[in-house]
XYZ file of C-alpha atoms in Angstrom:
760
model
C 109.287 90.722 94.098
C 109.312 94.518 95.585
C 111.118 94.688 99.143
C 110.560 97.132 101.478
C 113.578 100.037 101.768
C 114.817 100.157 105.246
C 114.086 102.897 107.244
C 116.460 105.409 107.602
C 119.387 105.609 109.753
C 117.850 108.666 111.347
C 114.732 107.285 111.840
C 115.716 104.204 113.158
C 118.310 106.139 116.129
C 115.194 108.036 117.017
C 113.117 104.977 117.454
C 115.576 103.300 119.233
C 116.476 106.571 121.841
C 112.910 106.950 122.197
C 112.111 103.583 123.459
C 115.622 102.830 125.087
C 114.492 106.252 127.170
C 111.202 105.121 127.508
C 111.883 101.656 128.891
C 114.749 103.308 131.420
C 111.757 105.226 132.817
C 109.957 102.530 133.047
C 112.059 100.199 135.172
C 112.501 103.683 137.253
C 108.347 103.844 138.223
C 107.616 99.851 138.387
C 110.988 99.673 140.801
C 108.244 101.332 143.672
C 104.745 99.730 144.034
C 102.108 101.777 142.860
C 98.275 103.048 143.817
C 99.425 104.093 147.298
C 96.795 105.430 149.474
C 97.660 109.011 149.492
C 98.692 109.086 145.565
C 95.195 110.205 143.911
C 94.388 106.324 143.892
C 91.272 106.748 142.380
C 92.577 108.018 139.169
C 94.859 105.585 138.455
C 92.340 102.482 139.653
C 89.866 104.160 137.223
C 92.469 104.442 134.397
C 94.042 100.993 134.588
C 90.381 99.483 134.665
C 88.942 101.466 132.328
C 85.166 100.308 131.049
C 84.139 99.832 127.351
C 80.937 99.476 126.081
C 81.142 99.453 121.905
C 83.142 96.197 121.844
C 80.478 93.752 122.985
C 77.255 96.308 124.006
C 77.965 95.353 127.680
C 80.231 97.335 130.202
C 83.632 94.764 130.524
C 86.893 96.324 131.523
C 89.312 97.029 128.747
C 92.047 94.336 130.145
C 89.217 91.606 129.356
C 88.412 91.909 126.110
C 90.227 89.820 123.173
C 90.981 93.255 121.013
C 92.359 96.740 121.384
C 90.278 99.454 122.072
C 91.053 102.528 123.388
C 89.437 104.828 126.057
C 89.555 108.532 126.046
C 87.746 110.176 128.493
C 87.082 113.792 129.194
C 89.848 114.598 131.884
C 92.338 113.226 128.828
C 90.496 115.188 126.828
C 90.917 118.465 129.039
C 94.318 117.693 130.163
C 95.968 117.317 126.839
C 93.770 120.713 125.597
C 92.237 118.400 122.593
C 89.971 120.944 120.850
C 89.118 118.591 117.656
C 89.335 115.282 116.577
C 92.916 115.821 114.810
C 94.193 116.515 118.415
C 92.314 113.726 119.816
C 94.306 110.808 118.506
C 97.701 113.257 118.456
C 99.134 110.534 120.926
C 97.688 107.375 119.545
C 99.473 104.801 116.974
C 97.671 102.794 114.615
C 94.846 106.003 113.974
C 95.099 109.067 111.897
C 92.973 111.888 110.643
C 93.470 113.535 107.343
C 93.530 117.365 107.493
C 95.004 118.662 104.557
C 95.699 122.805 103.506
C 92.691 124.812 101.697
C 93.750 124.956 98.467
C 90.692 124.445 96.528
C 88.771 125.737 93.222
C 85.821 126.681 92.322
C 85.622 124.012 89.737
C 88.479 122.145 89.959
C 90.283 120.435 92.871
C 88.799 120.184 96.353
C 92.076 119.824 98.750
C 91.273 120.257 102.394
C 88.239 121.517 101.834
C 86.573 117.946 103.533
C 88.261 119.833 107.014
C 89.244 117.201 109.421
C 88.163 114.322 106.800
C 87.440 111.173 108.790
C 89.320 108.868 110.928
C 91.754 106.055 109.717
C 92.043 102.674 111.860
C 95.130 100.727 110.840
C 95.214 101.988 107.222
C 91.498 101.806 106.743
C 89.599 105.073 106.639
C 86.780 107.249 105.515
C 83.319 105.709 105.324
C 84.629 102.277 105.887
C 84.829 103.534 109.666
C 82.146 103.484 111.827
C 81.441 106.932 113.652
C 78.915 107.200 116.260
C 77.332 109.649 118.730
C 75.538 108.037 121.610
C 74.871 105.079 119.262
C 73.743 107.233 116.002
C 75.695 107.149 113.041
C 77.319 110.472 112.417
C 76.523 111.301 108.378
C 78.562 110.054 105.509
C 81.225 111.900 104.144
C 80.836 112.503 100.208
C 83.303 113.721 97.456
C 82.856 114.531 93.885
C 84.598 116.714 91.736
C 85.213 120.182 93.964
C 83.176 118.973 96.506
C 84.705 117.232 99.517
C 82.272 116.563 102.421
C 84.384 115.133 105.826
C 83.186 113.431 108.618
C 85.089 115.108 111.437
C 83.764 117.958 112.219
C 80.164 116.937 112.669
C 81.263 116.494 116.788
C 82.218 118.952 119.088
C 84.742 117.260 121.996
C 83.533 119.993 124.272
C 80.260 118.224 124.830
C 81.923 114.644 124.983
C 81.875 112.617 128.066
C 84.630 110.054 126.570
C 85.415 108.412 123.434
C 86.073 104.481 122.537
C 87.858 103.427 119.658
C 87.890 99.623 118.167
C 90.198 98.903 115.928
C 89.143 96.163 113.873
C 85.304 94.698 112.283
C 82.632 95.977 114.093
C 79.996 94.835 111.706
C 79.139 91.680 114.380
C 77.239 94.092 116.576
C 76.867 96.989 114.536
C 76.105 96.516 111.253
C 76.969 98.061 108.220
C 80.123 100.911 108.039
C 82.076 99.009 110.678
C 84.750 97.647 107.992
C 87.846 98.604 109.860
C 86.626 100.055 113.173
C 84.302 102.009 115.344
C 84.531 105.319 116.672
C 82.001 105.949 119.496
C 81.624 109.546 121.289
C 79.403 109.168 124.258
C 77.807 112.234 125.711
C 77.411 113.481 129.452
C 74.306 112.955 131.225
C 73.754 115.599 134.446
C 74.662 113.206 137.096
C 78.388 113.462 135.984
C 77.867 117.039 136.948
C 76.026 116.850 140.377
C 77.767 115.850 143.709
C 76.506 113.878 146.414
C 73.914 115.495 147.871
C 73.993 119.030 145.317
C 71.176 119.911 143.340
C 72.826 121.794 140.901
C 76.297 121.370 139.633
C 78.432 122.390 136.156
C 81.335 123.356 134.417
C 82.486 126.546 132.918
C 85.828 126.308 130.694
C 88.120 129.082 128.437
C 90.684 128.107 126.025
C 92.870 129.190 123.534
C 95.485 127.662 121.156
C 97.923 129.735 119.204
C 97.797 126.925 116.223
C 94.816 128.330 114.164
C 94.075 131.611 116.888
C 90.909 129.539 118.340
C 89.421 130.774 121.068
C 86.994 128.461 122.895
C 84.056 129.012 125.919
C 81.856 126.174 127.080
C 79.026 126.471 129.713
C 77.470 123.050 131.078
C 74.725 123.448 133.638
C 73.095 120.892 135.640
C 70.168 120.201 137.917
C 68.156 117.469 140.108
C 65.012 117.442 141.832
C 63.347 114.416 143.175
C 63.703 111.519 140.196
C 64.020 114.657 137.745
C 67.447 116.095 136.384
C 68.223 118.286 133.271
C 71.378 119.978 132.005
C 72.065 122.070 129.159
C 75.606 122.662 127.544
C 77.309 124.955 125.159
C 80.464 125.254 123.347
C 81.201 128.354 121.095
C 84.493 128.185 119.228
C 86.136 131.122 116.737
C 89.039 130.371 114.714
C 91.663 131.730 112.080
C 93.841 129.088 109.908
C 95.683 126.642 111.014
C 99.311 128.108 110.938
C 102.218 126.122 109.358
C 106.227 126.204 108.072
C 105.461 127.833 104.560
C 107.443 131.150 103.765
C 106.510 132.099 100.766
C 103.720 134.579 100.483
C 101.476 136.654 97.725
C 99.182 134.728 95.005
C 99.330 132.088 93.233
C 99.954 128.381 93.468
C 103.268 128.740 94.496
C 102.079 130.633 97.770
C 103.030 128.401 100.825
C 101.449 130.302 103.983
C 97.961 129.099 104.473
C 95.060 130.845 102.910
C 93.503 132.989 105.230
C 90.324 131.777 106.920
C 87.719 132.492 109.425
C 85.553 130.350 111.246
C 82.960 129.657 113.891
C 80.887 127.019 115.106
C 78.314 126.693 118.078
C 77.598 123.242 119.458
C 74.686 122.749 121.862
C 73.137 119.951 124.260
C 70.225 119.377 126.347
C 69.069 116.730 128.231
C 66.117 115.604 130.334
C 66.318 112.583 132.956
C 63.941 110.844 134.732
C 65.475 108.249 136.812
C 62.899 107.114 139.884
C 64.824 104.517 142.260
C 62.829 101.351 140.246
C 65.273 100.539 137.567
C 64.040 102.727 134.959
C 65.357 105.736 133.333
C 64.004 107.512 130.702
C 65.929 110.354 128.498
C 65.148 113.051 126.097
C 68.481 114.255 124.303
C 68.765 117.391 121.807
C 71.698 118.236 120.174
C 72.709 120.456 117.914
C 75.686 121.841 116.084
C 76.792 124.434 113.163
C 80.509 125.721 111.640
C 80.767 127.975 109.399
C 84.440 128.721 107.548
C 85.399 131.766 105.061
C 88.378 131.029 102.999
C 90.288 133.909 100.600
C 91.811 131.394 98.070
C 95.061 133.105 97.705
C 96.552 130.162 95.882
C 93.401 129.891 93.566
C 94.532 133.044 91.740
C 96.262 133.418 88.385
C 96.384 135.061 85.096
C 93.074 134.185 84.525
C 91.527 134.103 87.808
C 91.350 137.410 90.077
C 89.364 136.411 92.957
C 88.560 133.340 94.616
C 86.951 132.702 97.594
C 84.659 130.011 99.755
C 81.959 130.062 102.072
C 81.096 126.572 103.764
C 78.614 125.958 106.250
C 77.639 122.336 108.090
C 75.012 121.814 110.480
C 73.904 118.508 112.411
C 70.708 118.523 114.548
C 69.455 115.343 116.393
C 66.745 114.694 118.849
C 66.859 110.844 120.807
C 64.269 109.082 123.393
C 65.649 106.550 125.127
C 64.249 104.053 128.088
C 66.100 101.637 130.067
C 65.615 99.272 132.770
C 67.907 97.483 134.663
C 66.667 94.667 137.593
C 66.723 91.130 138.209
C 65.244 88.146 136.596
C 65.544 86.373 133.263
C 66.585 89.781 131.618
C 68.274 92.409 133.815
C 68.729 94.855 131.220
C 66.858 96.293 128.641
C 66.840 99.470 126.195
C 64.810 101.435 123.835
C 65.701 103.969 121.450
C 64.177 106.469 118.895
C 66.214 109.066 117.187
C 65.541 111.712 114.371
C 69.006 113.115 112.978
C 69.337 115.770 110.283
C 72.487 117.051 108.395
C 73.569 119.756 105.666
C 77.373 120.636 104.680
C 76.975 123.039 101.908
C 79.932 124.368 100.134
C 79.608 127.993 97.901
C 82.238 128.959 95.786
C 82.688 132.536 94.305
C 85.289 133.075 91.405
C 86.006 136.531 89.613
C 87.753 135.622 86.182
C 89.258 137.624 83.232
C 88.479 137.508 80.277
C 85.838 134.519 81.016
C 82.735 135.021 82.624
C 83.007 135.451 86.495
C 81.578 131.738 87.863
C 80.020 130.413 91.185
C 79.570 126.764 92.764
C 77.052 125.689 95.367
C 77.492 122.105 96.072
C 75.390 120.682 99.197
C 75.258 117.078 100.727
C 72.171 116.116 103.179
C 71.221 113.200 105.148
C 68.035 113.001 107.218
C 67.558 109.865 109.726
C 64.820 108.194 111.225
C 65.839 105.476 113.517
C 65.037 102.812 116.193
C 66.905 100.320 118.348
C 66.551 97.784 120.995
C 68.520 95.523 122.771
C 68.797 93.442 126.503
C 70.835 91.436 128.563
C 70.280 88.222 130.230
C 72.809 86.911 132.903
C 72.612 83.061 133.605
C 74.464 79.852 133.773
C 74.538 76.662 132.255
C 76.422 74.141 134.496
C 79.957 75.791 134.677
C 79.452 78.167 132.268
C 78.463 81.560 133.456
C 76.751 83.511 130.539
C 76.197 87.287 129.502
C 73.888 87.076 126.520
C 73.040 90.287 124.786
C 70.549 90.856 121.676
C 68.564 93.224 119.911
C 68.299 94.910 116.616
C 68.120 98.475 114.820
C 66.543 99.792 111.893
C 66.982 103.079 110.361
C 66.051 105.077 107.449
C 68.108 107.899 105.532
C 67.159 110.176 102.666
C 70.124 111.146 101.123
C 70.488 113.512 98.328
C 72.967 116.413 96.716
C 73.050 119.495 94.550
C 75.391 120.858 92.280
C 74.162 124.483 91.569
C 76.032 127.794 90.051
C 76.290 129.791 87.324
C 78.258 129.222 84.117
C 77.908 125.510 84.258
C 80.324 123.050 82.351
C 79.793 122.344 79.038
C 76.812 120.222 78.189
C 75.708 120.518 81.680
C 72.659 122.514 83.137
C 72.098 123.496 86.600
C 70.914 122.721 89.069
C 71.831 119.135 88.746
C 72.502 116.238 91.195
C 75.720 113.677 91.372
C 73.209 110.937 91.985
C 69.212 110.842 92.804
C 67.908 111.446 95.927
C 67.648 107.777 97.822
C 65.974 106.159 100.764
C 68.871 104.067 102.086
C 66.687 101.521 104.942
C 69.456 99.426 107.322
C 68.111 96.779 109.465
C 69.557 94.268 111.791
C 69.407 91.523 114.231
C 72.252 90.935 116.626
C 73.040 88.083 119.653
C 76.805 88.650 121.698
C 77.663 86.004 124.236
C 80.498 86.684 127.428
C 80.752 83.380 128.164
C 82.882 82.793 131.295
C 84.598 79.419 132.227
C 87.012 77.632 135.115
C 85.795 81.081 137.406
C 86.168 83.501 134.721
C 90.229 82.426 133.690
C 88.641 81.525 130.497
C 86.363 84.437 128.442
C 84.509 83.327 125.169
C 83.080 86.384 123.236
C 81.055 85.037 120.176
C 78.980 87.375 118.384
C 76.659 86.883 115.211
C 74.728 89.697 113.041
C 72.116 89.595 110.225
C 71.781 92.730 108.072
C 69.625 93.407 105.527
C 69.836 96.677 103.340
C 67.704 98.679 100.459
C 68.874 101.827 98.099
C 65.636 103.096 96.994
C 66.245 106.206 94.691
C 63.781 108.304 93.978
C 62.024 110.206 90.620
C 64.130 113.203 90.618
C 62.931 115.824 88.228
C 66.543 117.024 88.460
C 67.597 114.006 86.708
C 64.976 113.574 83.562
C 66.724 111.621 81.879
C 68.284 109.086 84.027
C 66.770 105.747 85.468
C 68.309 105.163 89.016
C 69.109 101.402 89.955
C 67.207 99.923 92.765
C 69.506 97.480 95.053
C 69.119 95.265 97.934
C 70.904 92.926 100.088
C 71.947 91.247 103.188
C 74.751 89.949 104.856
C 75.527 87.579 108.001
C 78.257 88.606 110.291
C 80.341 86.383 112.759
C 82.749 87.404 115.394
C 84.692 84.891 117.808
C 87.133 86.127 120.477
C 88.910 84.272 123.396
C 90.906 85.347 126.252
C 92.594 83.315 129.057
C 94.013 85.110 132.081
C 97.070 82.406 132.526
C 97.609 84.799 135.972
C 95.344 87.359 137.752
C 98.224 89.529 135.578
C 99.048 87.530 132.016
C 96.316 87.575 129.620
C 96.458 85.899 126.186
C 93.654 86.939 123.792
C 92.452 85.795 120.224
C 89.884 87.669 118.109
C 88.458 86.743 114.668
C 85.706 89.346 113.316
C 84.033 90.068 109.896
C 83.112 93.230 108.518
C 81.130 94.696 105.471
C 80.059 97.834 103.994
C 76.617 98.552 101.789
C 77.395 100.588 98.526
C 76.536 104.187 99.056
C 73.606 105.986 96.743
C 76.198 108.028 95.180
C 77.851 104.975 94.493
C 74.847 102.710 92.997
C 73.684 105.462 91.121
C 76.179 108.044 90.671
C 75.227 110.243 87.304
C 77.967 112.495 85.376
C 77.333 113.132 81.596
C 79.246 115.183 79.476
C 79.151 113.841 75.789
C 80.937 117.046 74.330
C 83.971 115.440 75.984
C 82.822 112.151 75.223
C 82.104 110.430 78.939
C 79.356 109.479 80.809
C 78.446 107.751 84.091
C 76.405 104.158 84.433
C 74.447 102.983 87.538
C 75.471 99.336 88.978
C 72.418 97.580 90.390
C 74.628 94.424 91.296
C 77.679 96.307 93.057
C 77.760 94.154 96.216
C 79.245 95.397 99.753
C 82.671 95.494 100.767
C 83.718 92.611 103.221
C 86.219 92.139 105.647
C 88.183 89.668 107.900
C 90.647 90.768 110.646
C 92.445 88.171 112.586
C 94.462 89.334 115.673
C 96.211 88.255 118.981
C 98.233 88.988 121.643
C 99.238 89.176 125.181
C 98.543 91.005 128.216
C 100.227 92.487 131.253
C 98.605 94.252 133.647
C 99.277 94.808 137.460
C 98.969 97.776 140.041
C 102.293 99.250 138.732
C 102.792 98.079 134.576
C 99.860 97.623 132.085
C 101.627 96.165 128.577
C 99.420 95.221 125.778
C 101.307 93.571 122.051
C 99.057 92.590 119.469
C 99.828 91.629 116.150
C 96.836 91.677 113.156
C 96.031 90.353 109.796
C 93.259 91.757 107.908
C 91.819 90.785 104.492
C 89.123 93.158 102.490
C 87.051 92.015 99.146
C 85.443 93.872 96.976
C 86.929 97.094 97.685
C 84.216 99.687 95.265
C 86.324 101.204 92.785
C 84.855 103.342 89.724
C 86.199 102.148 86.648
C 85.990 102.871 83.020
C 83.962 99.784 81.700
C 83.278 100.738 78.168
C 83.701 103.294 75.617
C 86.632 105.264 73.340
C 85.883 108.898 74.751
C 84.328 110.235 71.887
C 81.042 111.688 71.310
C 79.356 109.331 69.542
C 81.194 106.157 71.847
C 80.997 108.251 75.300
C 83.550 106.140 77.720
C 81.446 104.602 80.463
C 82.615 105.052 84.138
C 80.874 102.524 86.451
C 81.493 101.765 90.249
C 82.535 98.165 90.685
C 83.845 95.184 92.858
C 87.094 95.148 91.702
C 90.030 95.347 94.473
C 91.288 92.923 97.470
C 93.242 94.874 100.122
C 95.433 92.899 102.961
C 96.956 94.626 105.631
C 98.846 93.460 108.704
C 100.995 94.894 111.652
C 101.464 95.207 115.237
C 101.124 97.671 117.951
C 101.969 97.509 121.603
C 101.447 99.463 124.441
C 102.950 100.316 127.786
C 102.275 102.396 130.903
C 104.093 102.273 133.991
C 102.816 103.933 137.327
C 104.547 104.710 140.594
C 103.525 105.562 144.274
C 105.493 108.707 144.003
C 103.345 110.063 141.249
C 105.624 109.646 138.578
C 104.558 107.623 135.346
C 105.639 106.515 131.784
C 104.070 105.645 128.687
C 105.383 104.003 125.453
C 103.097 103.051 122.295
C 104.053 101.949 119.011
C 102.362 101.032 115.430
C 103.546 99.447 112.089
C 101.880 97.904 109.495
C 102.051 97.566 105.783
C 99.543 96.473 103.293
C 98.437 96.195 99.607
C 96.116 96.361 96.797
C 95.366 92.640 94.736
C 94.247 93.411 91.745
C 92.067 90.722 89.828
C 94.951 89.468 87.678
C 97.239 89.054 91.108
C 99.063 92.372 90.607
C 99.648 93.783 93.950
C 100.238 97.444 94.593
C 101.011 99.356 97.982
C 98.203 100.446 99.977
C 99.146 103.752 100.377
C 96.381 105.086 103.071
C 98.509 102.947 105.547
C 100.446 105.640 107.588
C 104.309 104.786 108.305
C 105.740 103.502 111.421
C 104.942 105.727 114.536
C 105.962 105.593 118.027
C 104.507 108.012 120.950
C 107.145 107.681 124.521
C 106.240 109.916 127.547
C 106.967 110.523 130.938
C 104.577 112.753 133.023
C 103.925 112.987 137.245
C 101.056 113.582 139.179
C 100.606 114.666 142.416
C 99.828 111.993 145.621
C 96.284 114.419 145.880
C 96.322 115.396 142.144
C 96.612 118.727 142.770
C 99.471 119.252 139.618
C 101.205 117.529 137.123
C 102.351 117.534 133.666
C 103.902 115.234 130.805
C 106.326 115.810 128.560
C 105.621 113.027 125.530
C 107.957 112.360 122.491
C 106.283 111.711 118.844
C 108.690 109.925 115.769
C 107.431 108.965 112.548
C 109.106 107.377 110.227
C 109.157 107.771 106.491
C 106.969 106.369 103.875
C 109.169 103.613 102.330
C 109.752 104.188 98.869
C 108.421 101.004 97.995
C 105.470 101.200 99.888
C 104.311 104.471 98.148
C 104.581 103.211 94.138
C 101.889 103.333 91.916
C 100.395 106.304 93.807
C 101.766 109.356 92.277
C 102.800 110.014 88.627
C 106.344 110.136 88.499
C 106.432 109.411 91.972
C 105.004 110.573 95.635
C 106.590 113.607 97.650
C 107.620 111.637 100.964
C 108.254 113.646 104.155
C 111.433 113.410 105.837
C 111.346 111.155 109.273
C 110.562 113.619 112.393
C 110.904 113.665 115.925
C 108.968 116.523 118.153
C 108.414 117.112 121.875
C 105.030 118.368 123.367
C 104.717 119.183 127.183
C 101.469 119.703 128.940
C 100.743 120.719 132.645
C 97.520 121.671 135.087
C 97.291 122.617 138.338
C 94.795 123.168 140.636
C 94.151 126.420 141.948
C 91.192 125.698 144.179
C 88.666 123.285 144.847
C 87.055 123.189 141.429
C 89.065 125.582 139.575
C 92.100 124.238 137.162
C 94.563 125.633 134.848
C 95.852 123.840 132.093
C 98.767 124.777 129.404
C 100.606 123.108 126.805
C 103.400 123.782 124.157
C 103.199 121.550 121.635
C 106.205 121.093 118.626
C 108.709 122.857 121.120
C 111.572 121.954 119.029
C 109.786 123.970 116.399
C 110.478 121.297 114.008
C 109.140 121.083 110.226
C 107.268 118.262 109.446
C 104.843 117.140 107.218
C 101.803 113.782 107.990
C 102.279 111.251 105.592
C 98.174 111.461 105.953
C 97.974 114.904 104.907
C 100.340 114.961 101.897
C 99.315 111.212 100.296
C 99.019 112.058 96.311
C 101.085 115.166 96.228
C 103.757 113.949 93.318
C 107.539 115.164 92.314
C 108.468 117.304 89.981
C 110.376 115.381 87.502
C 112.836 118.093 85.477
C 114.167 117.409 82.332
C 117.682 116.221 81.810
C 120.566 118.517 81.098
C 120.957 119.944 77.271
C 123.227 117.612 75.866
C 122.742 114.612 77.657
C 122.263 110.809 75.955
C 118.979 109.520 75.195
C 117.354 107.681 77.989
C 118.952 109.926 80.292
C 116.143 110.723 83.317
C 115.567 113.865 85.051
C 115.812 114.556 87.963
C 112.716 114.595 90.922
C 112.462 117.801 93.192
C 110.119 118.748 96.076
C 107.009 119.885 94.586
C 106.800 123.688 95.336
C 103.471 123.905 97.082
C 105.227 120.761 99.866
C 105.666 123.652 102.943
C 101.647 124.223 102.247
C 101.143 120.828 103.849
C 103.532 121.137 106.838
C 102.186 121.637 110.737
C 102.253 124.481 112.782
C 105.636 125.621 114.676
C 106.276 125.801 118.222
C 102.227 126.598 119.368
C 100.766 127.100 123.015
C 97.246 126.302 124.196
C 95.920 126.997 127.306
C 92.311 126.369 129.391
C 91.005 127.144 132.601
C 87.970 125.666 133.851
C 85.811 125.486 137.048
C 83.805 122.835 138.131
C 81.264 123.017 140.702
């Protein structure tokens, strides 16, 4: 049996020091009554009573939910000088986003090409986390060979009103993809910028970040006339490569300074709202996002490669129309939405070679979806029980396809080609959920159930004339049940059971790649089943005017994880090896999270958050391998001040990340994995309202100029084993040394950000 190695002494001391400091500050803060009338009381009341919609599809206070949900609003996004989803979860334990340095090749290697890849929640990430914008799914991520399309850069936070991060399966309300959690981005309405009695309002903001030399500009204009209102919003970003603590310049794999990059993006949102006084509301929304990134691949230059350059573009377009009504009667709320979304990720690479012929690669990944959803709410009572019933359904049809093209294809291949045939992917589901209040709301039950059906229909593809794609369909029933008991007005106990599933992807059911000259091929799997999950969590929540405390423990089981395996053949042209995606692995994850916030009438506040988890992949024969995608212990502690009328304030935040335990990285790398050291960094942000509506914000990050790396970025980077000294006895192993490229995975040193915004 394998036992986890204890954390390093340095890591343990840092964690204890941080916890002790934060708790000491907490005692100082909570010794005073909070929410004095002159202390920006509306701000603190809103922070304490955050409203969440994602968890139940109805508006519920976060403290009354039986699960853990984080709400990050636009003010916090601005105050923390967030530029992308990586910054968004900077101070959020239990959630991470992988962003590796751009060290890819033309035909081999895709390191860093996915950008901000996707969210990882409690150790499970990628397409297993549901990501949506205004209820519309963000396109899938995809990887094949030297292609890697991420999901995190399909959203620009300059146009986002709030973000809700739900931990644990969400399929009971949202269907497929909610295997490990859900992230919901919500965009603004014109009313969010229109003050009472004014017909015009908006926001202009300019910002700069030294970590990647990013300049961003945002302009939002909203207007109202009678029952009609409208808004237009636009954000422009220009940036370069993300800095690191590498020191080696030049070309080739030994280079540790970042490869030069030049990027830009445009994001636009338009919305027209008709809102008469009879409870009806009609909204028409248009959204557009494009990104352009040039990379000079100096790390890919070798004795046979003279030049390597990458040109990546991404685009997402959405049009949606939704109608809602709120009133009285058997049904007191209803909503219907229609939407269309089209996206394309395009990666083009040029490589000059000597003496081999120059070559290019063009890889694209496209998703086009039409969809509709409807839901309704009914508030009623049955004897002593008060119900808030929500029910509805949704249907969508996605056309997914990819293209592999270029010059000088691999031996045995012909361009253009596809990794899988163009596929129509249809999803449909019906759900019902209830919020049942018992004993005047002291006990609240949250049952929910959803039925889902999906269908994958590959098309006859002229680019794959000899390949017959497999059609597949299936269905799934996903239950959920949660309970919250208000022991007192301030103390709550909660527990939750939830299930999740993820339908197989077109590229998994029908991936096709054949190279008989080298003795391998791939085969479709029409019997590939959905991935499934079960999660149990429970905890204690204390909430008062001065203190908020959450303690949560969780255990999750994942079944039928999809893995590509060799299912036959012997790697010869006459008997090629056969690769196929199969349901193979089981995974178990368990852990704990804690969160504390203390608020004082003086304006002082303190925060403390902690997450730790461990998990294993369980093979069919019972063999256990550590789940490498789980992040090490993370602790965030901070102290801040907000002036009584909210005119200025700031915070200092300490983040400590432990070192990945050696026993929890076994089996991932050969011979063993590089594990970055534990680290502790300090960040500080401040804001000041210069005049009414004009706010200056600034931040300094990694104040101590530490050299550090996140485990999520270096995961899979192997140590180098040197041969034993000459004359050593037989069987004496060599030594393990840090790979030369390790510094390329480090984060920026001391860096600063600043923004100036005017709200009118």
